Short mmCIF file of C-alpha atoms and ligand atoms in Angstrom, two decimals:
data_model
loop_
_atom_site.label_atom_id
_atom_site.label_comp_id
_atom_site.label_asym_id
_atom_site.label_seq_id
_atom_site.Cartn_x
_atom_site.Cartn_y
_atom_site.Cartn_z
CA MET A 1 26.79 -229.43 -48.56
CA GLU A 2 23.32 -227.98 -47.89
CA ILE A 3 23.05 -224.28 -47.14
CA PRO A 4 19.69 -222.95 -45.92
CA PHE A 5 18.83 -219.31 -46.57
CA HIS A 6 18.68 -218.66 -42.84
CA LYS A 7 19.35 -220.40 -39.55
CA SER A 8 18.57 -218.87 -36.14
CA TYR A 9 21.53 -218.20 -33.87
CA THR A 10 20.41 -219.37 -30.46
CA ASP A 11 22.26 -221.20 -27.71
CA GLU A 12 21.71 -222.50 -24.19
CA THR A 13 21.73 -218.98 -22.69
CA ASP A 14 18.67 -218.15 -24.84
CA THR A 15 16.98 -221.38 -23.82
CA ALA A 16 17.74 -220.73 -20.14
CA ALA A 17 16.35 -217.17 -20.37
CA VAL A 18 13.10 -218.39 -21.91
CA VAL A 19 12.73 -221.23 -19.39
CA GLU A 20 13.35 -218.76 -16.55
CA ALA A 21 10.61 -216.50 -17.90
CA ILE A 22 8.18 -219.40 -18.12
CA ASN A 23 9.05 -220.58 -14.61
CA SER A 24 8.63 -217.05 -13.21
CA GLY A 25 4.87 -217.47 -13.40
CA TRP A 26 4.48 -214.36 -15.61
CA LEU A 27 4.02 -215.23 -19.27
CA THR A 28 2.59 -212.12 -20.91
CA MET A 29 3.85 -208.50 -20.95
CA GLY A 30 5.57 -207.70 -17.68
CA PRO A 31 8.95 -206.92 -16.13
CA ARG A 32 11.06 -208.57 -18.86
CA THR A 33 9.27 -206.61 -21.59
CA PHE A 34 9.97 -203.32 -19.77
CA GLU A 35 13.60 -204.29 -19.20
CA PHE A 36 13.91 -205.11 -22.90
CA GLU A 37 12.44 -201.70 -23.81
CA ASN A 38 14.89 -199.93 -21.50
CA LYS A 39 17.95 -201.81 -22.74
CA PHE A 40 16.93 -201.45 -26.39
CA LYS A 41 16.34 -197.70 -26.23
CA GLU A 42 19.83 -197.22 -24.72
CA GLN A 43 21.33 -199.13 -27.65
CA VAL A 44 19.72 -196.85 -30.23
CA ASN A 45 19.93 -193.57 -28.26
CA ALA A 46 16.16 -193.13 -28.18
CA THR A 47 14.21 -191.61 -25.28
CA HIS A 48 11.33 -194.09 -25.48
CA ALA A 49 10.86 -197.64 -26.76
CA VAL A 50 7.53 -199.47 -26.98
CA ALA A 51 7.67 -203.25 -27.42
CA VAL A 52 5.03 -204.86 -29.62
CA ASN A 53 4.48 -208.18 -31.37
CA SER A 54 5.83 -207.18 -34.81
CA CYS A 55 7.36 -204.40 -36.84
CA THR A 56 4.08 -204.24 -38.76
CA ALA A 57 2.28 -203.47 -35.46
CA ALA A 58 4.90 -200.81 -34.61
CA LEU A 59 4.39 -199.08 -37.97
CA HIS A 60 0.60 -199.31 -37.66
CA LEU A 61 0.69 -197.70 -34.20
CA ALA A 62 3.16 -195.06 -35.40
CA LEU A 63 0.79 -193.99 -38.18
CA LYS A 64 -2.19 -194.11 -35.82
CA VAL A 65 -0.75 -191.99 -33.00
CA THR A 66 0.61 -189.42 -35.46
CA GLY A 67 -2.90 -189.04 -36.86
CA LEU A 68 -2.93 -190.48 -40.41
CA LYS A 69 -6.30 -189.82 -42.06
CA PRO A 70 -8.17 -191.45 -44.97
CA ASP A 71 -7.05 -190.21 -48.41
CA ALA A 72 -3.73 -188.94 -47.07
CA GLU A 73 -0.60 -190.02 -48.94
CA VAL A 74 2.44 -191.78 -47.53
CA ILE A 75 5.60 -192.03 -49.64
CA ILE A 76 7.27 -195.44 -49.57
CA PRO A 77 10.01 -197.13 -51.64
CA ALA A 78 9.25 -199.79 -54.26
CA MET A 79 11.85 -202.23 -52.92
CA THR A 80 10.07 -203.26 -49.76
CA PHE A 81 7.88 -205.83 -48.08
CA THR A 82 4.10 -205.49 -48.18
CA THR A 83 4.08 -204.10 -44.61
CA SER A 84 5.04 -200.67 -45.99
CA GLY A 85 1.87 -200.45 -48.08
CA GLU A 86 -0.41 -202.54 -45.91
CA VAL A 87 -0.18 -200.31 -42.82
CA VAL A 88 -1.08 -197.26 -44.90
CA ARG A 89 -4.10 -199.03 -46.40
CA TYR A 90 -5.39 -199.84 -42.86
CA PHE A 91 -6.36 -196.13 -42.73
CA ASN A 92 -7.80 -196.01 -46.26
CA ALA A 93 -4.86 -193.78 -46.98
CA ASN A 94 -2.71 -194.17 -50.09
CA PRO A 95 0.82 -195.47 -50.39
CA VAL A 96 2.76 -193.60 -53.06
CA ILE A 97 5.42 -195.96 -54.34
CA VAL A 98 8.65 -194.32 -55.51
CA ASP A 99 11.95 -195.41 -57.04
CA VAL A 100 15.16 -196.41 -55.28
CA ASP A 101 18.90 -195.96 -55.65
CA PRO A 102 20.19 -198.71 -58.00
CA GLU A 103 23.25 -199.20 -55.79
CA THR A 104 21.87 -199.13 -52.24
CA HIS A 105 18.25 -200.10 -53.11
CA ASN A 106 17.16 -197.32 -50.75
CA ILE A 107 14.51 -194.66 -51.35
CA LEU A 108 15.88 -191.70 -53.35
CA PRO A 109 15.47 -188.17 -51.97
CA ASP A 110 14.77 -186.92 -55.54
CA SER A 111 11.96 -189.45 -56.03
CA ILE A 112 10.46 -188.35 -52.70
CA GLU A 113 10.48 -184.66 -53.70
CA GLN A 114 8.82 -185.42 -57.02
CA ALA A 115 6.07 -187.43 -55.31
CA ILE A 116 5.02 -184.78 -52.76
CA THR A 117 1.49 -183.41 -53.20
CA ASP A 118 -0.78 -181.44 -50.89
CA LYS A 119 -2.10 -184.79 -49.57
CA THR A 120 1.33 -186.10 -48.48
CA ARG A 121 1.65 -186.48 -44.70
CA VAL A 122 4.40 -189.02 -44.07
CA ILE A 123 7.62 -190.29 -45.64
CA MET A 124 8.35 -193.89 -44.69
CA PRO A 125 11.90 -194.89 -45.68
CA VAL A 126 12.96 -198.53 -45.46
CA HIS A 127 16.62 -199.07 -44.62
CA PHE A 128 17.24 -201.81 -47.17
CA GLY A 129 19.06 -204.87 -45.88
CA GLY A 130 20.34 -202.88 -42.90
CA GLN A 131 21.98 -200.03 -44.82
CA PRO A 132 20.47 -196.68 -43.80
CA ALA A 133 18.73 -194.55 -46.41
CA ASP A 134 20.25 -191.10 -46.93
CA MET A 135 18.57 -189.53 -43.90
CA ASP A 136 20.02 -185.96 -43.98
CA PRO A 137 18.38 -184.94 -47.27
CA ILE A 138 15.26 -186.96 -46.40
CA MET A 139 14.89 -185.17 -43.04
CA ALA A 140 15.46 -181.81 -44.76
CA ILE A 141 12.70 -182.55 -47.33
CA ALA A 142 10.36 -183.61 -44.50
CA ARG A 143 10.98 -180.48 -42.41
CA LYS A 144 10.66 -178.17 -45.44
CA ASN A 145 7.30 -179.73 -46.37
CA ASN A 146 6.00 -180.26 -42.84
CA LEU A 147 5.95 -184.07 -43.21
CA LEU A 148 6.60 -186.77 -40.64
CA ILE A 149 9.34 -189.38 -40.99
CA ILE A 150 8.42 -192.87 -39.83
CA GLU A 151 11.34 -195.23 -40.46
CA ASP A 152 10.99 -198.89 -41.29
CA ALA A 153 14.08 -200.28 -39.56
CA ALA A 154 12.97 -203.91 -39.75
CA HIS A 155 16.46 -204.83 -41.04
CA CYS A 156 18.42 -202.50 -38.82
CA PHE A 157 19.75 -203.71 -35.57
CA PRO A 158 22.48 -202.53 -35.36
CA SER A 159 22.81 -199.93 -38.15
CA PHE A 160 24.36 -196.46 -38.10
CA TYR A 161 23.96 -193.39 -40.28
CA LYS A 162 26.98 -191.09 -39.91
CA ASP A 163 27.70 -192.38 -36.39
CA ARG A 164 24.06 -192.09 -35.31
CA PRO A 165 22.27 -195.34 -34.58
CA ILE A 166 19.10 -195.96 -36.56
CA GLY A 167 16.36 -195.52 -33.96
CA CYS A 168 16.92 -191.89 -32.98
CA ILE A 169 16.75 -189.97 -36.28
CA GLY A 170 13.17 -189.80 -37.62
CA ASP A 171 9.97 -189.12 -35.68
CA ILE A 172 9.22 -192.79 -34.94
CA THR A 173 11.33 -195.83 -35.92
CA ALA A 174 10.04 -199.40 -36.12
CA PHE A 175 12.21 -202.51 -35.65
CA SER A 176 11.47 -206.20 -36.30
CA PHE A 177 12.48 -209.17 -34.18
CA TYR A 178 10.96 -211.72 -36.58
CA ALA A 179 12.70 -215.13 -36.64
CA THR A 180 15.06 -214.29 -39.52
CA LYS A 181 16.01 -210.84 -38.32
CA THR A 182 19.38 -209.82 -36.86
CA LEU A 183 17.92 -209.90 -33.35
CA ALA A 184 15.20 -212.52 -33.11
CA CYS A 185 12.36 -213.13 -30.66
CA GLY A 186 10.47 -215.44 -33.04
CA GLU A 187 8.00 -212.62 -33.53
CA GLY A 188 8.35 -209.12 -32.11
CA GLY A 189 8.84 -205.45 -32.79
CA MET A 190 9.78 -202.14 -31.18
CA ALA A 191 8.83 -198.53 -31.84
CA THR A 192 11.32 -195.89 -30.71
CA THR A 193 10.68 -192.15 -30.43
CA ASP A 194 11.78 -189.05 -28.55
CA ASN A 195 8.18 -187.79 -28.30
CA PRO A 196 6.61 -188.58 -24.87
CA GLU A 197 3.01 -188.16 -26.13
CA TRP A 198 3.44 -190.63 -28.98
CA ASP A 199 5.20 -193.01 -26.58
CA GLU A 200 2.25 -192.89 -24.17
CA ALA A 201 -0.30 -193.16 -26.99
CA MET A 202 1.45 -196.23 -28.45
CA ARG A 203 1.46 -197.85 -24.99
CA VAL A 204 -2.30 -197.34 -24.76
CA GLN A 205 -2.91 -198.53 -28.34
CA ARG A 206 -0.85 -201.70 -28.03
CA LEU A 207 -3.15 -202.97 -25.29
CA HIS A 208 -6.76 -202.51 -26.43
CA GLY A 209 -6.82 -198.75 -25.82
CA ILE A 210 -6.80 -199.31 -22.06
CA SER A 211 -5.72 -196.17 -20.25
CA ARG A 212 -3.10 -197.89 -18.12
CA ASP A 213 -1.11 -201.06 -18.58
CA ALA A 214 -3.33 -203.97 -17.61
CA TRP A 215 -0.39 -205.84 -16.17
CA LYS A 216 -0.27 -203.32 -13.32
CA ARG A 217 -3.69 -204.58 -12.22
CA TYR A 218 -1.98 -207.76 -11.15
CA SER A 219 1.12 -206.21 -9.58
CA LYS A 220 1.54 -204.91 -6.00
CA GLU A 221 0.52 -201.34 -6.83
CA GLY A 222 -2.32 -202.43 -9.11
CA SER A 223 -6.04 -202.49 -8.69
CA TRP A 224 -8.98 -203.97 -10.57
CA PHE A 225 -9.94 -200.64 -12.13
CA TYR A 226 -9.15 -199.67 -15.73
CA GLU A 227 -10.69 -197.51 -18.41
CA VAL A 228 -10.89 -198.06 -22.15
CA ILE A 229 -10.30 -194.78 -23.96
CA ASP A 230 -10.13 -195.98 -27.58
CA ALA A 231 -10.61 -199.04 -29.79
CA GLY A 232 -6.98 -200.11 -29.57
CA HIS A 233 -5.17 -203.28 -30.58
CA LYS A 234 -3.80 -206.49 -29.08
CA TYR A 235 -0.21 -205.83 -30.10
CA ASN A 236 1.73 -206.29 -26.85
CA MET A 237 4.93 -208.29 -26.58
CA THR A 238 5.05 -211.20 -24.10
CA ASP A 239 7.70 -211.73 -21.42
CA ILE A 240 8.66 -215.02 -23.13
CA GLN A 241 9.56 -213.09 -26.29
CA ALA A 242 11.26 -210.34 -24.26
CA ALA A 243 13.38 -212.91 -22.39
CA LEU A 244 14.70 -214.13 -25.74
CA GLY A 245 15.16 -210.53 -26.90
CA LEU A 246 17.18 -209.61 -23.79
CA SER A 247 19.34 -212.69 -24.19
CA GLN A 248 19.90 -211.98 -27.92
CA LEU A 249 20.73 -208.34 -27.14
CA LYS A 250 23.73 -209.51 -25.10
CA LYS A 251 25.24 -211.13 -28.19
CA ALA A 252 24.10 -208.57 -30.74
CA ASP A 253 27.64 -207.31 -31.28
CA LEU A 254 29.05 -210.83 -31.64
CA MET A 255 26.33 -211.73 -34.16
CA TRP A 256 27.05 -208.51 -36.09
CA ARG A 257 30.77 -209.30 -36.22
CA LYS A 258 30.06 -212.78 -37.53
CA ARG A 259 27.74 -211.48 -40.26
CA SER A 260 30.29 -208.78 -41.17
CA ALA A 261 33.05 -211.37 -41.55
CA ILE A 262 30.87 -213.36 -43.98
CA ALA A 263 30.06 -210.17 -45.92
CA GLU A 264 33.75 -209.29 -46.14
CA ARG A 265 34.59 -212.74 -47.47
CA TYR A 266 31.82 -212.45 -50.08
CA ASN A 267 32.95 -208.90 -51.00
CA LYS A 268 36.54 -209.97 -51.54
CA ALA A 269 35.54 -212.93 -53.68
CA PHE A 270 33.11 -211.01 -55.89
CA ALA A 271 35.32 -207.90 -56.33
CA ALA A 272 37.29 -209.63 -59.07
CA SER A 273 34.23 -210.80 -61.01
CA GLU A 274 32.69 -208.83 -63.86
CA LEU A 275 29.56 -210.95 -63.63
CA ILE A 276 28.64 -210.47 -59.97
CA GLU A 277 28.25 -207.10 -58.27
CA ALA A 278 28.57 -206.99 -54.48
CA PRO A 279 26.41 -204.67 -52.30
CA VAL A 280 27.51 -201.03 -52.27
CA ILE A 281 27.78 -199.57 -48.76
CA ARG A 282 28.07 -195.76 -48.72
CA SER A 283 30.83 -194.23 -46.63
CA GLY A 284 29.51 -193.18 -43.21
CA ASN A 285 26.98 -196.01 -43.17
CA LYS A 286 27.27 -199.06 -40.96
CA THR A 287 24.96 -201.85 -42.05
CA SER A 288 23.60 -204.59 -39.85
CA TRP A 289 24.22 -207.00 -42.78
CA HIS A 290 20.73 -208.42 -42.43
CA LEU A 291 20.82 -209.10 -46.18
CA TYR A 292 23.62 -209.68 -48.66
CA VAL A 293 22.14 -208.94 -52.08
CA ILE A 294 24.22 -209.45 -55.23
CA ARG A 295 23.34 -208.02 -58.63
CA LEU A 296 23.97 -210.19 -61.67
CA ALA A 297 25.45 -208.54 -64.78
CA ILE A 298 22.65 -210.16 -66.79
CA GLU A 299 23.77 -208.54 -70.08
CA LYS A 300 26.90 -210.67 -69.81
CA LEU A 301 25.06 -213.91 -68.93
CA THR A 302 23.13 -216.41 -71.03
CA ILE A 303 20.74 -217.26 -68.15
CA ASP A 304 18.35 -214.98 -66.29
CA ARG A 305 18.07 -214.40 -62.54
CA ASN A 306 15.45 -217.13 -62.01
CA ARG A 307 17.55 -219.76 -63.73
CA PHE A 308 20.56 -218.62 -61.70
CA ILE A 309 18.53 -219.20 -58.51
CA ASP A 310 17.49 -222.65 -59.77
CA ALA A 311 21.13 -223.53 -60.51
CA LEU A 312 22.09 -222.57 -56.94
CA ALA A 313 19.17 -224.61 -55.56
CA GLU A 314 20.37 -227.65 -57.57
CA ARG A 315 23.60 -227.29 -55.64
CA GLN A 316 21.66 -227.15 -52.35
CA ILE A 317 22.11 -223.41 -51.82
CA LYS A 318 18.89 -221.66 -50.84
CA THR A 319 18.54 -218.00 -51.78
CA SER A 320 15.80 -215.38 -51.88
CA VAL A 321 14.77 -212.17 -53.65
CA HIS A 322 14.37 -208.92 -51.74
CA PHE A 323 12.06 -207.70 -52.95
CA ILE A 324 9.47 -208.26 -55.64
CA PRO A 325 8.80 -204.53 -56.23
CA LEU A 326 5.64 -203.66 -54.34
CA TYR A 327 3.77 -202.26 -57.36
CA ARG A 328 4.02 -205.66 -59.10
CA HIS A 329 1.71 -207.36 -56.59
CA PRO A 330 -1.95 -207.67 -57.66
CA TYR A 331 -3.25 -205.90 -54.55
CA TYR A 332 -1.15 -202.79 -55.15
CA GLN A 333 -1.89 -202.81 -58.89
CA LYS A 334 -5.55 -202.62 -57.91
CA THR A 335 -5.37 -200.14 -55.04
CA CYS A 336 -2.56 -197.81 -56.04
CA PRO A 337 -1.75 -198.06 -59.72
CA THR A 338 1.83 -196.96 -60.25
CA ASP A 339 3.52 -195.61 -63.37
CA ILE A 340 6.21 -198.27 -63.80
CA GLY A 341 7.97 -196.03 -66.30
CA LYS A 342 8.95 -193.85 -63.33
CA LEU A 343 10.44 -196.78 -61.44
CA LYS A 344 13.23 -197.73 -63.82
CA ASN A 345 15.79 -198.52 -61.11
CA SER A 346 13.44 -200.87 -59.25
CA GLU A 347 12.61 -202.74 -62.49
CA TRP A 348 16.32 -202.88 -63.37
CA LEU A 349 17.14 -204.25 -59.92
CA TYR A 350 14.35 -206.80 -59.86
CA GLU A 351 15.78 -208.56 -62.93
CA ARG A 352 19.18 -209.08 -61.35
CA ILE A 353 19.02 -209.36 -57.55
CA ILE A 354 19.66 -212.46 -55.47
CA SER A 355 19.92 -212.52 -51.66
CA LEU A 356 22.63 -214.93 -50.57
CA PRO A 357 22.62 -216.74 -47.20
CA ILE A 358 24.20 -214.68 -44.39
CA TYR A 359 23.68 -215.68 -40.76
CA PRO A 360 25.98 -215.73 -37.73
CA GLY A 361 26.28 -219.53 -37.55
CA MET A 362 27.45 -219.86 -41.18
CA THR A 363 30.91 -221.43 -41.29
CA THR A 364 33.82 -220.34 -43.48
CA ALA A 365 33.52 -223.60 -45.44
CA GLU A 366 29.81 -222.90 -46.06
CA THR A 367 30.57 -219.32 -47.14
CA ASP A 368 33.25 -220.58 -49.52
CA TYR A 369 30.87 -223.18 -50.93
CA VAL A 370 28.39 -220.39 -51.78
CA ILE A 371 31.15 -218.24 -53.32
CA GLU A 372 32.55 -221.09 -55.40
CA ASN A 373 29.15 -222.03 -56.79
CA VAL A 374 28.00 -218.47 -57.50
CA LEU A 375 31.22 -217.79 -59.44
CA GLU A 376 31.16 -221.13 -61.22
CA ILE A 377 27.53 -220.78 -62.36
CA ALA A 378 28.28 -217.24 -63.56
CA GLN A 379 31.40 -218.29 -65.47
CA LYS A 380 29.76 -221.34 -67.01
CA ASN A 381 26.95 -219.16 -68.32
CA ALA A 382 28.98 -216.15 -69.41
CA ARG A 383 28.36 -214.83 -72.94
C1 PLP B 401 11.25 -204.03 -44.81
C2 PLP B 401 10.36 -204.79 -43.89
N1 PLP B 401 9.46 -204.12 -43.13
C3 PLP B 401 8.64 -204.75 -42.28
C4 PLP B 401 8.68 -206.10 -42.14
C5 PLP B 401 7.69 -206.77 -41.20
O1 PLP B 401 8.27 -207.19 -40.02
P1 PLP B 401 7.38 -208.03 -38.98
O2 PLP B 401 7.31 -209.43 -39.50
O3 PLP B 401 8.13 -207.94 -37.67
O4 PLP B 401 6.06 -207.37 -38.92
C6 PLP B 401 9.58 -206.85 -42.88
C7 PLP B 401 9.60 -208.31 -42.73
O5 PLP B 401 10.32 -209.05 -43.30
C8 PLP B 401 10.45 -206.18 -43.78
O6 PLP B 401 11.32 -206.86 -44.53
#
């Protein structure tokens, strides 16, 4: 059996939606993009949703419209993708990389408090793998210190924190619709907010800084006239992407149920093992199950994480590592040197994490094949 790390879950309804968009004669941002924004914001209880071409773009615009300045500091977790640091560096501002919870891999409120200085402007939690960070204490710290909360919800559709969907808690929330994400447009992103000024500013910024949506120029009420009011960006979503997004949205719940069933099967199988630790989901949290990350009890094994991954690959099971802690990358070592001694949990996690395949089209036989091989490799290499 060959198990890829990810396989997209698309069917003929997705294909038909995309073909319909192409045949409509309108390929770029237009009616399907606005319909996608409206449907998405309802799903996450947000007042506004701005569709863009990636989560990275959504985070960049969020920092821009909330006024990030050079030399300001933004607190981010160590267990994240480079996006978290990259978007801060666009402004010549400084990411401050802090430690995470060893069980949930999410940013720790205590680490945030310790990292606040008079230059801190924003806290940017990442909801790891789809499980929300502990937002109540994080929001309280932000309000007490007059900081903004911009959430990286790239992994989070659909995720809930204490019955509230991720997308309506912080000041601005950014989602990803990248090919491997729980709702996929190939590439794509969305910024949600309850603030009408930031909504309007992000709409302007996503399309070159033009004062009104250029697409209107070509519609019935449009005219040739437009004004450029800032050096904006070319970050808009296209109607082809939005058609796929709308079609995927209709099966979001089905896809979530399928991923949850796989996670439950994994959980049950690993619960009895002393060598493999399953993800810990805190009560009150609902995860999207974008990732299923196990932790190896490496003290009890004769092989390390890398050799474990190789052994799985020899059995045709592809896995990944989320994430290489951000401070380990050469760029971040150069631009924001971090005291690794203060990031003990991230270092501890990095030695033992493996992301197993989890995607809606994965069959029970495929799931069992992964389970069998993970347990067998662990047992064969137990001390
Ligand atoms: C935590 C996190 N944030 C942001 C991103 C970037 O998303 P996008 O590719 O849509 O820009 C990713 C991508 O994998 C991610 O894992």
